[in-house]
PDB file of C-alpha atoms in Angstrom:
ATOM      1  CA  UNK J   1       0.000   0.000   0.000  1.00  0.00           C
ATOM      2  CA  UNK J   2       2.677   2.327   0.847  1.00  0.00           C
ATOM      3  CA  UNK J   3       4.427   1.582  -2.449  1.00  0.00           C
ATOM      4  CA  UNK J   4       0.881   2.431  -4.056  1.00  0.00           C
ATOM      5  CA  UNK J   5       1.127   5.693  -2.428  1.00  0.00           C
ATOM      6  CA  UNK J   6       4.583   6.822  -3.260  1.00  0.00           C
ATOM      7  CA  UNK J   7       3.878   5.958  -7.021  1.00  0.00           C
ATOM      8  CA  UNK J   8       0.931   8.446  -7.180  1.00  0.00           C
ATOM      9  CA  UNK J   9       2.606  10.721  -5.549  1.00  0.00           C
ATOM     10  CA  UNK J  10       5.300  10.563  -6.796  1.00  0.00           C
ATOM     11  CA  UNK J  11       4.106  12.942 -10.416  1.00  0.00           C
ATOM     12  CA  UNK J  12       3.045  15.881  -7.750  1.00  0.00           C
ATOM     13  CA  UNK J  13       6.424  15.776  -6.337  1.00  0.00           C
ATOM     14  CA  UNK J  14       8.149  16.214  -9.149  1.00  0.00           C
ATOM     15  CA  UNK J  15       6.264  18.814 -10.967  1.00  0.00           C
ATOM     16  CA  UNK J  16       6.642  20.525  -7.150  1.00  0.00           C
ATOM     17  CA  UNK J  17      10.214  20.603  -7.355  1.00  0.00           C
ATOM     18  CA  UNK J  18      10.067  21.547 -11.523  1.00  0.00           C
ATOM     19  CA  UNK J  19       7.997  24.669 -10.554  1.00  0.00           C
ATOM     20  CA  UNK J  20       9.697  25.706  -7.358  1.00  0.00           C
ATOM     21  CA  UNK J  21      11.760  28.470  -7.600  1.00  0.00           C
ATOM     22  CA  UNK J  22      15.987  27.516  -7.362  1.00  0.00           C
ATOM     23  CA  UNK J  23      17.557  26.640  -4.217  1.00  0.00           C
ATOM     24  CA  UNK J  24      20.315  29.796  -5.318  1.00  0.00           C
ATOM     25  CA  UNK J  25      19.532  32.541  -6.928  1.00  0.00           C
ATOM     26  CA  UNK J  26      23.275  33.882  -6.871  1.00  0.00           C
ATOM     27  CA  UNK J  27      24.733  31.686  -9.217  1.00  0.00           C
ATOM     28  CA  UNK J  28      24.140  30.721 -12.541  1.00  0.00           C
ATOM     29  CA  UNK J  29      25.343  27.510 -12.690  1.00  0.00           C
ATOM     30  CA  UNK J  30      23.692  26.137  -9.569  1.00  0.00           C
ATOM     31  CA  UNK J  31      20.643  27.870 -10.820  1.00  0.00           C
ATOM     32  CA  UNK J  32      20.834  25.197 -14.224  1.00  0.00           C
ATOM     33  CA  UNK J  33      22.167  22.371 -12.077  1.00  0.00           C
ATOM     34  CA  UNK J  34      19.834  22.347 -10.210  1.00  0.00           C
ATOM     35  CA  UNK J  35      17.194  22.594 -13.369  1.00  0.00           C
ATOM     36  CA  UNK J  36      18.831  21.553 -16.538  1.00  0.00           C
ATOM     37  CA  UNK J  37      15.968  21.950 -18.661  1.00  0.00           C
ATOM     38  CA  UNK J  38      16.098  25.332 -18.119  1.00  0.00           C
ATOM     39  CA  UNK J  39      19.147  26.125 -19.543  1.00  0.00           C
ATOM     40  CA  UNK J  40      18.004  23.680 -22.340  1.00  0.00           C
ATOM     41  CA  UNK J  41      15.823  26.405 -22.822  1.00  0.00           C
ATOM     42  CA  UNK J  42      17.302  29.491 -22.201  1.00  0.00           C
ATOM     43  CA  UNK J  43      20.216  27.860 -24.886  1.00  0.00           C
ATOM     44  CA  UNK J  44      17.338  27.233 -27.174  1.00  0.00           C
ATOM     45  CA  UNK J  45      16.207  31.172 -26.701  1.00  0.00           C
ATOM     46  CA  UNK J  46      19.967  32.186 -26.722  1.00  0.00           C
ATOM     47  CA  UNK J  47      20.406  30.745 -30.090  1.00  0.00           C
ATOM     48  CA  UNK J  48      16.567  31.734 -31.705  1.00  0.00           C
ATOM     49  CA  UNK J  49      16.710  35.270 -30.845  1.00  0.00           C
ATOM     50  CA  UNK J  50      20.349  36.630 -29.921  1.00  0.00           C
ATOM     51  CA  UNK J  51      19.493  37.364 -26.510  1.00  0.00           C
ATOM     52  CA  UNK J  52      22.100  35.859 -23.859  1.00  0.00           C
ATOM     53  CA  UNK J  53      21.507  33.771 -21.391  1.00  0.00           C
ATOM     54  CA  UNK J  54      22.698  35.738 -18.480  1.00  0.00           C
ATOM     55  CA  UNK J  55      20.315  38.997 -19.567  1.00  0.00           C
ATOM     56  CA  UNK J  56      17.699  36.058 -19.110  1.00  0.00           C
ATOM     57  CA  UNK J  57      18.388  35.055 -16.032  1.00  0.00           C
ATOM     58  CA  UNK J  58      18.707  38.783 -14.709  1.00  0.00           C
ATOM     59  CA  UNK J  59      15.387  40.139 -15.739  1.00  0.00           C
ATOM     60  CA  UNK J  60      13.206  36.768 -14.522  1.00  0.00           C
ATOM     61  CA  UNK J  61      15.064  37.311 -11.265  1.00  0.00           C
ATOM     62  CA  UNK J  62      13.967  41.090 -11.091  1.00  0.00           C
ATOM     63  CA  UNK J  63      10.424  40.394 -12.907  1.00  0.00           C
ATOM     64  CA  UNK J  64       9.175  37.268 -10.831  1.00  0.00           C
ATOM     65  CA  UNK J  65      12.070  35.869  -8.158  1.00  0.00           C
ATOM     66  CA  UNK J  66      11.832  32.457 -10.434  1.00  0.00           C
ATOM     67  CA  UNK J  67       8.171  32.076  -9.379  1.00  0.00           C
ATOM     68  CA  UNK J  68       5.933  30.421 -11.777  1.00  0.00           C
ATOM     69  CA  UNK J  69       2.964  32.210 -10.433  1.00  0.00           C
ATOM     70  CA  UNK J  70       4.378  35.652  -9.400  1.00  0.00           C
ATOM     71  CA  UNK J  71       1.597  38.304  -9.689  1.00  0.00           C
ATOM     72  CA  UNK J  72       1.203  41.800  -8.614  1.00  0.00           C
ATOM     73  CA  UNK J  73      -0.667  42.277  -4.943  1.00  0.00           C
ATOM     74  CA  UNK J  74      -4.474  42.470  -5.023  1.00  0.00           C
ATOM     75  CA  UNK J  75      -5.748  46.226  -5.142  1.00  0.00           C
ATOM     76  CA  UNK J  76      -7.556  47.436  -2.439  1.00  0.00           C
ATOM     77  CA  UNK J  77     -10.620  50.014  -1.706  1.00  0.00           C
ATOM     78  CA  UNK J  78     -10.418  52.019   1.708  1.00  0.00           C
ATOM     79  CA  UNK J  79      -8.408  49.348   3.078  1.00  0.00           C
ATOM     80  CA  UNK J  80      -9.789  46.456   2.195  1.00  0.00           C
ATOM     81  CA  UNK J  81      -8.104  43.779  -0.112  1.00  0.00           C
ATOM     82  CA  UNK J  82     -10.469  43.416  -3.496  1.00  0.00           C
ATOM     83  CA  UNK J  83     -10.378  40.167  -5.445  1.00  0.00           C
ATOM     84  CA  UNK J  84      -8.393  42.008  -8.341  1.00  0.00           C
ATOM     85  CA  UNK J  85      -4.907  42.929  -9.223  1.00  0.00           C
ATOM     86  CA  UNK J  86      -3.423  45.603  -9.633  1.00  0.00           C
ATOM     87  CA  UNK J  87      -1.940  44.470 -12.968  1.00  0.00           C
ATOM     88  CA  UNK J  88      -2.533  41.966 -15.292  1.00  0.00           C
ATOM     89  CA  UNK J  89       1.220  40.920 -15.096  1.00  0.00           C
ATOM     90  CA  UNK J  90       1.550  37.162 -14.176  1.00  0.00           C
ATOM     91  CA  UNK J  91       4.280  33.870 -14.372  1.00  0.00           C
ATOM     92  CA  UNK J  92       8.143  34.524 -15.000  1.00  0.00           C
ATOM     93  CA  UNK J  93       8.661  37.008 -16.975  1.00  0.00           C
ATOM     94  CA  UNK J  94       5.681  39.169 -15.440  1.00  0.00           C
ATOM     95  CA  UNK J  95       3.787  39.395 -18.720  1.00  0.00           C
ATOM     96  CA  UNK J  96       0.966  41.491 -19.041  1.00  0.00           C
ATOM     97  CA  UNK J  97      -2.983  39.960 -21.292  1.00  0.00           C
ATOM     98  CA  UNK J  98      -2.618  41.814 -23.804  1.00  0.00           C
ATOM     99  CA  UNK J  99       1.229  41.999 -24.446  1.00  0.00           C
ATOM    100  CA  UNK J 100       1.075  37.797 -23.946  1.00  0.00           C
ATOM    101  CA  UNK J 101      -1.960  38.384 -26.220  1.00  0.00           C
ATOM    102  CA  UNK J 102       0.695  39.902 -28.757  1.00  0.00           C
ATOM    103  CA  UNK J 103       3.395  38.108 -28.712  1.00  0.00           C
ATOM    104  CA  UNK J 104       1.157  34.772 -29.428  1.00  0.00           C
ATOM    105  CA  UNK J 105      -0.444  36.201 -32.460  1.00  0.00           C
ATOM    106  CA  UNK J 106       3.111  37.342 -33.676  1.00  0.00           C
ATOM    107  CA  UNK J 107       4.804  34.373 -32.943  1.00  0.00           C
ATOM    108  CA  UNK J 108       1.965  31.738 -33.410  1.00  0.00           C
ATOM    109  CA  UNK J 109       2.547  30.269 -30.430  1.00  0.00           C
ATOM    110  CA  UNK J 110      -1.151  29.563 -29.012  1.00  0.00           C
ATOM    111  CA  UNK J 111      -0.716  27.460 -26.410  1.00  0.00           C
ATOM    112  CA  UNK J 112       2.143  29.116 -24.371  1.00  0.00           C
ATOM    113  CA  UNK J 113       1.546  29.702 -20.734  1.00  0.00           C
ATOM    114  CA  UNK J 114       3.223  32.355 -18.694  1.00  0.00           C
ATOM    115  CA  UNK J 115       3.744  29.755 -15.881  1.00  0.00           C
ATOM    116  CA  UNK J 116       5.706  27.770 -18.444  1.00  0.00           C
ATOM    117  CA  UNK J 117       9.521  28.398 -18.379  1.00  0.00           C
ATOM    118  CA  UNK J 118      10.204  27.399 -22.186  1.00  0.00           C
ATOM    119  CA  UNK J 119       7.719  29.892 -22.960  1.00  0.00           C
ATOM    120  CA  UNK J 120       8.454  32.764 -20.865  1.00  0.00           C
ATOM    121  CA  UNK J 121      12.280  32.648 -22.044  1.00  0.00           C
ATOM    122  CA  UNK J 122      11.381  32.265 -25.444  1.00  0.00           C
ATOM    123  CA  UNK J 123       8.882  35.288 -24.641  1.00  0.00           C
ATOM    124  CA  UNK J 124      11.552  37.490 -23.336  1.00  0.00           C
ATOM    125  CA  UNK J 125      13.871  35.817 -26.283  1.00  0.00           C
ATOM    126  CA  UNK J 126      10.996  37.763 -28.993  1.00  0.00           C
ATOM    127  CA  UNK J 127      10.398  41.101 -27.105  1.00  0.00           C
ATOM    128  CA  UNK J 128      14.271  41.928 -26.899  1.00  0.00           C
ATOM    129  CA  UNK J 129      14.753  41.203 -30.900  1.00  0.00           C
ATOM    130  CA  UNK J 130      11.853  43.803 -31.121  1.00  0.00           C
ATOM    131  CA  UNK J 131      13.321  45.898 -28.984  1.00  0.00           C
ATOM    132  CA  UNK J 132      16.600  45.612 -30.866  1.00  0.00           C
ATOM    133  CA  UNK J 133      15.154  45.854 -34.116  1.00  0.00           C
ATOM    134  CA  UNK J 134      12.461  48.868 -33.594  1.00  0.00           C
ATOM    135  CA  UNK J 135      14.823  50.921 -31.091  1.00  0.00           C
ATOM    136  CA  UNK J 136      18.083  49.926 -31.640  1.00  0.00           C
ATOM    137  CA  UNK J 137      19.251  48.272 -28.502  1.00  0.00           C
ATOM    138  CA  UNK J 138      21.966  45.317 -27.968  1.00  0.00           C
ATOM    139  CA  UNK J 139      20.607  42.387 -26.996  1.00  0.00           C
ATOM    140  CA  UNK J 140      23.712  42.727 -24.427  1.00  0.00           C
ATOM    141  CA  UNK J 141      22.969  45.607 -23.161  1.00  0.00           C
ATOM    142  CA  UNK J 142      20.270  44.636 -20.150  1.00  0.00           C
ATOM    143  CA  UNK J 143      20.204  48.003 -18.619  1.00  0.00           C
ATOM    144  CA  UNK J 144      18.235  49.519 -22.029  1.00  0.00           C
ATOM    145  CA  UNK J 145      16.792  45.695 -22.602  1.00  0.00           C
ATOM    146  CA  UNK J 146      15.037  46.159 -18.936  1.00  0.00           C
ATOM    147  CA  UNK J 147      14.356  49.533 -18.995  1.00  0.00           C
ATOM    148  CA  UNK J 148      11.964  48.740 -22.591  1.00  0.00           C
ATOM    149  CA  UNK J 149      10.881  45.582 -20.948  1.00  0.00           C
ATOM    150  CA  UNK J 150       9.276  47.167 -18.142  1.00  0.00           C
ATOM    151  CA  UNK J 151       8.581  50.815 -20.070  1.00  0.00           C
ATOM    152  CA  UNK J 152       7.394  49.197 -23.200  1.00  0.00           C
ATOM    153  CA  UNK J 153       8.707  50.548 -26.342  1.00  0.00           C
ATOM    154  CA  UNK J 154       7.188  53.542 -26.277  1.00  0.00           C
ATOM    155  CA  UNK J 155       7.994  54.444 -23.190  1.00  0.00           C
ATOM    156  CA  UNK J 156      11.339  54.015 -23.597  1.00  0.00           C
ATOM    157  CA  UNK J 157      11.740  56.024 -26.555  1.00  0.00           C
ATOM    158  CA  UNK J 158       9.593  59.015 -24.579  1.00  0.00           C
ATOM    159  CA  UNK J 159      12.287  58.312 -21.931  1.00  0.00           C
ATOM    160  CA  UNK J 160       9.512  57.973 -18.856  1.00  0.00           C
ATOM    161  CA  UNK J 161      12.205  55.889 -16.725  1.00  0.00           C
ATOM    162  CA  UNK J 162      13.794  59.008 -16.251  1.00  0.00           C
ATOM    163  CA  UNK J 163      11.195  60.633 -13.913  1.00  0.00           C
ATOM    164  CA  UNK J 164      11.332  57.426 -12.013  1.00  0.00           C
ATOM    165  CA  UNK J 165      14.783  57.217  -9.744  1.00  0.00           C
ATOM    166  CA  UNK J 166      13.824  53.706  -8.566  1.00  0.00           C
ATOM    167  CA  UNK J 167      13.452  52.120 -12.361  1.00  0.00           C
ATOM    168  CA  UNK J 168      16.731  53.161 -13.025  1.00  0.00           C
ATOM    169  CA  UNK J 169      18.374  51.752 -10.107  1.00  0.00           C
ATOM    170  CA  UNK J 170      16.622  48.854 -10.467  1.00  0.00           C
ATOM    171  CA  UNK J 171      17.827  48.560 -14.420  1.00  0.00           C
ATOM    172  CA  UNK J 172      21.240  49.032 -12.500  1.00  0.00           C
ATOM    173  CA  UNK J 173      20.768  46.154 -10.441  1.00  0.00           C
ATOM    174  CA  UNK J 174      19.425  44.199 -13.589  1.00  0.00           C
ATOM    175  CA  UNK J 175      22.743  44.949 -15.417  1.00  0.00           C
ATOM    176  CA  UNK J 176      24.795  44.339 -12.634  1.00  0.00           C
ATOM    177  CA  UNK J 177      23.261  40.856 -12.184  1.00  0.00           C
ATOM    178  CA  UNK J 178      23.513  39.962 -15.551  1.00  0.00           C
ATOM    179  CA  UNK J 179      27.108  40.747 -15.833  1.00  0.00           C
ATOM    180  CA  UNK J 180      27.498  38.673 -12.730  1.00  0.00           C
ATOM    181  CA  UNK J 181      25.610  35.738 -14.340  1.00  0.00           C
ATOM    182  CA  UNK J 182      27.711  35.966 -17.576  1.00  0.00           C
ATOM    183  CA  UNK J 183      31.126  35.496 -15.645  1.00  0.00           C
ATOM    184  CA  UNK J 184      29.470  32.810 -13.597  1.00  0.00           C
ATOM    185  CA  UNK J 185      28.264  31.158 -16.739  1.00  0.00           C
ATOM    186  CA  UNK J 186      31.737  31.451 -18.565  1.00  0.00           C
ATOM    187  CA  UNK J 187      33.542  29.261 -15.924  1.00  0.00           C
ATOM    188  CA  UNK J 188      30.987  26.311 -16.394  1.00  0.00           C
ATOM    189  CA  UNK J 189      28.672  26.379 -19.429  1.00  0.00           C
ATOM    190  CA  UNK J 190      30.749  23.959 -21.122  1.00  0.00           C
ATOM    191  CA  UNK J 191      29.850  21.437 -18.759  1.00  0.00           C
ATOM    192  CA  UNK J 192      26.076  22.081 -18.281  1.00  0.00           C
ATOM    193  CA  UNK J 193      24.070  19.116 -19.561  1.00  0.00           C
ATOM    194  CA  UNK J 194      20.678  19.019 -20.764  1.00  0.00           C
ATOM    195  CA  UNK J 195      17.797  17.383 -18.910  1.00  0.00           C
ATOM    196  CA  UNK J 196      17.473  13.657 -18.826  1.00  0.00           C
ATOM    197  CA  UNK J 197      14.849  12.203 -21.024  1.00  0.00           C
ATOM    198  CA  UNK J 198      12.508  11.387 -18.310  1.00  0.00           C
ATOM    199  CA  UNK J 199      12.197  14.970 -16.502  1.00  0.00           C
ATOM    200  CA  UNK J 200       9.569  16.361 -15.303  1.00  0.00           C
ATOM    201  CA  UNK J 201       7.988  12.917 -15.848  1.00  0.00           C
TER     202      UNK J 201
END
């Protein structure tokens, strides 16, 4: 009976530990030893769409913590908590409706969930070659990648981050953490290995 147990139990476990956030959020490559199919792919994203690896990491961290189900705190009326958000913004990379709505009908992807690694990477991996491609900035250069990530493109071209002293320092902190990532990264990418066949399974 007990064996019965641990057998059906044993899917919710797993999928626990896929969806829970890393054990270290410091370091790159404990972040995809601990979760190789994640930097199968973030590689995958790295090689589709130019943006590095490291830039990915940085901006989930800042965006969501590595939560699958971050979301923005419930609103409230005179005090009291409501039932609704204050934004629409939800999984890794914090993605609004309607820019998730977007990128889908761009991309074609229909059935990507926010709450879906592969497809927030791949996510960020398409909004930074727009950004590139409509406003000019390196796919390298997370500081400008954040600050249109979280602006939107035309906010970054009307420069709003610059009334806000806090975005900046937090596009600081973004570039700072990707450049941290990248050295991490540079000392043992070669011997990441990709998920085995049978995870999350």
């Amino acid at each position: 009976m007990q064996r019965i147990c641990l057998f059906l139990m044993l899917p919710l476990l797993l999928a626990s530990c896929a969806t829970a956030p890393p054990s270290n959020v410091e370091n790159a490559c404990r972040i995809f030893r601990e979760k190789p199919d994640w930097f199968d792919a973030s590689l995958t994203v790295e090689q589709k769409y130019g943006l590095p690896i490291q830039v990915q990491l940085a901006i989930m961290r800042q965006e969501s913590s590595f939560r699958h189900n971050a979301a923005p705190p419930r609103d409230s009326f005179l005090g009291i908590p409501m039932w609704w958000r204050v934004s629409s913004a939800y999984g890794y990379a914090q993605v609004k409706d309607e820019t998730w709505d977007w990128y889908k009908d761009r991309t074609g992807n229909w059935g990507a969930d926010r709450d879906d690694y592969d497809d927030a990477v791949d996510f960020m991996g398409w909004y930074a070659d727009v950004s590139q491609k409509t406003l000019g900035i390196s796919k390298w250069d997370a500081y400008n990648q954040y600050l249109a990530y979280h602006e939107g493109h035309g906010g970054w071209q009307r420069k709003t981050y610059n009334s806000k002293g806090w975005l900046v320092s937090v596009a600081r902190k973004v570039d700072a953490n990707a450049r941290m990532y990248g050295e991490q990264l540079r000392s043992c990418r070669h011997s990441l290995k990709s998920s085995p066949w049978w995870w999350p399974f």
